[in-house]
Amino acid sequence: MSLHMIKLVVGIDNLDDFYEWQRAHIFDYDGVPANIVRTRFKPKAADEILQSGGSIYRVMKRRILCRQKIIGFEQAESADRGTQCLIMCDTEIIQTYSKPKRPFQGWRYLKPEDAPKDRGIYQGGGQLEDIPPDLEKELMESGLL
């Protein structure tokens, strides 16, 4: 069972803007294209996240909207920010079913049973429409989502 992380996206309101920002910030990580998520502290369960194929789920406007597979962790030192943990993520963005999430600081672990289901690979051009909350609840109760 995979262990995941969850982190807020600050300053970006929707999946299309996030997609475009990620595309503009791709770099080479040991021969693999990657994106960086910066945080202050490295997770103690970093090895478990990598070994289990964990992802980082992203929250925008109080909703979990997508995830990216975590491919590595690195420590970096900078004069203005001090020591940071760089979470290396696969560039493929997987859109999830929208799920409400209250604001929090930093990152948190996310258990697989609390993670929203995938909707598919996000290719840009506008996010898939959300299902109205009341209909989504009925579909989940019926076992269709």
XYZ file of C-alpha atoms in Angstrom, residues 91-145:
55
model
C 6.002 15.703 -14.775
C 2.824 13.746 -15.537
C -0.123 15.334 -13.722
C -2.940 12.965 -12.848
C -6.255 14.691 -12.258
C -8.267 13.303 -9.365
C -11.887 13.595 -8.414
C -12.199 16.869 -6.560
C -12.242 16.449 -2.791
C -12.579 19.205 -0.167
C -9.567 19.833 2.063
C -9.158 22.449 4.757
C -6.069 24.659 4.663
C -2.973 23.508 6.525
C 0.670 24.530 6.673
C 3.528 22.605 5.142
C 2.763 19.082 3.993
C 1.029 16.084 5.517
C 1.037 12.351 4.950
C -2.042 11.095 3.108
C -3.250 7.549 3.651
C -4.354 5.680 0.513
C -7.891 5.331 1.851
C -8.144 9.144 2.181
C -6.851 9.840 -1.337
C -9.369 10.726 -4.050
C -9.626 8.431 -7.059
C -7.882 9.261 -10.316
C -9.751 10.745 -13.268
C -6.923 10.449 -15.777
C -3.806 12.137 -17.057
C -4.224 15.881 -17.344
C -3.202 17.192 -20.764
C -4.073 20.875 -20.333
C -6.816 22.823 -22.035
C -9.208 23.043 -19.107
C -9.842 20.698 -16.239
C -12.560 18.114 -16.395
C -15.780 19.436 -14.941
C -16.464 18.674 -11.302
C -19.480 16.606 -10.460
C -21.940 18.591 -8.327
C -21.300 17.660 -4.644
C -24.773 16.200 -4.043
C -24.560 13.987 -7.142
C -20.999 12.984 -6.275
C -22.128 11.921 -2.779
C -24.956 9.813 -4.221
C -22.614 8.157 -6.734
C -20.096 7.377 -3.986
C -22.808 5.911 -1.758
C -23.935 3.779 -4.694
C -20.371 2.530 -5.219
C -20.080 4.090 -8.667
C -17.171 6.397 -7.751
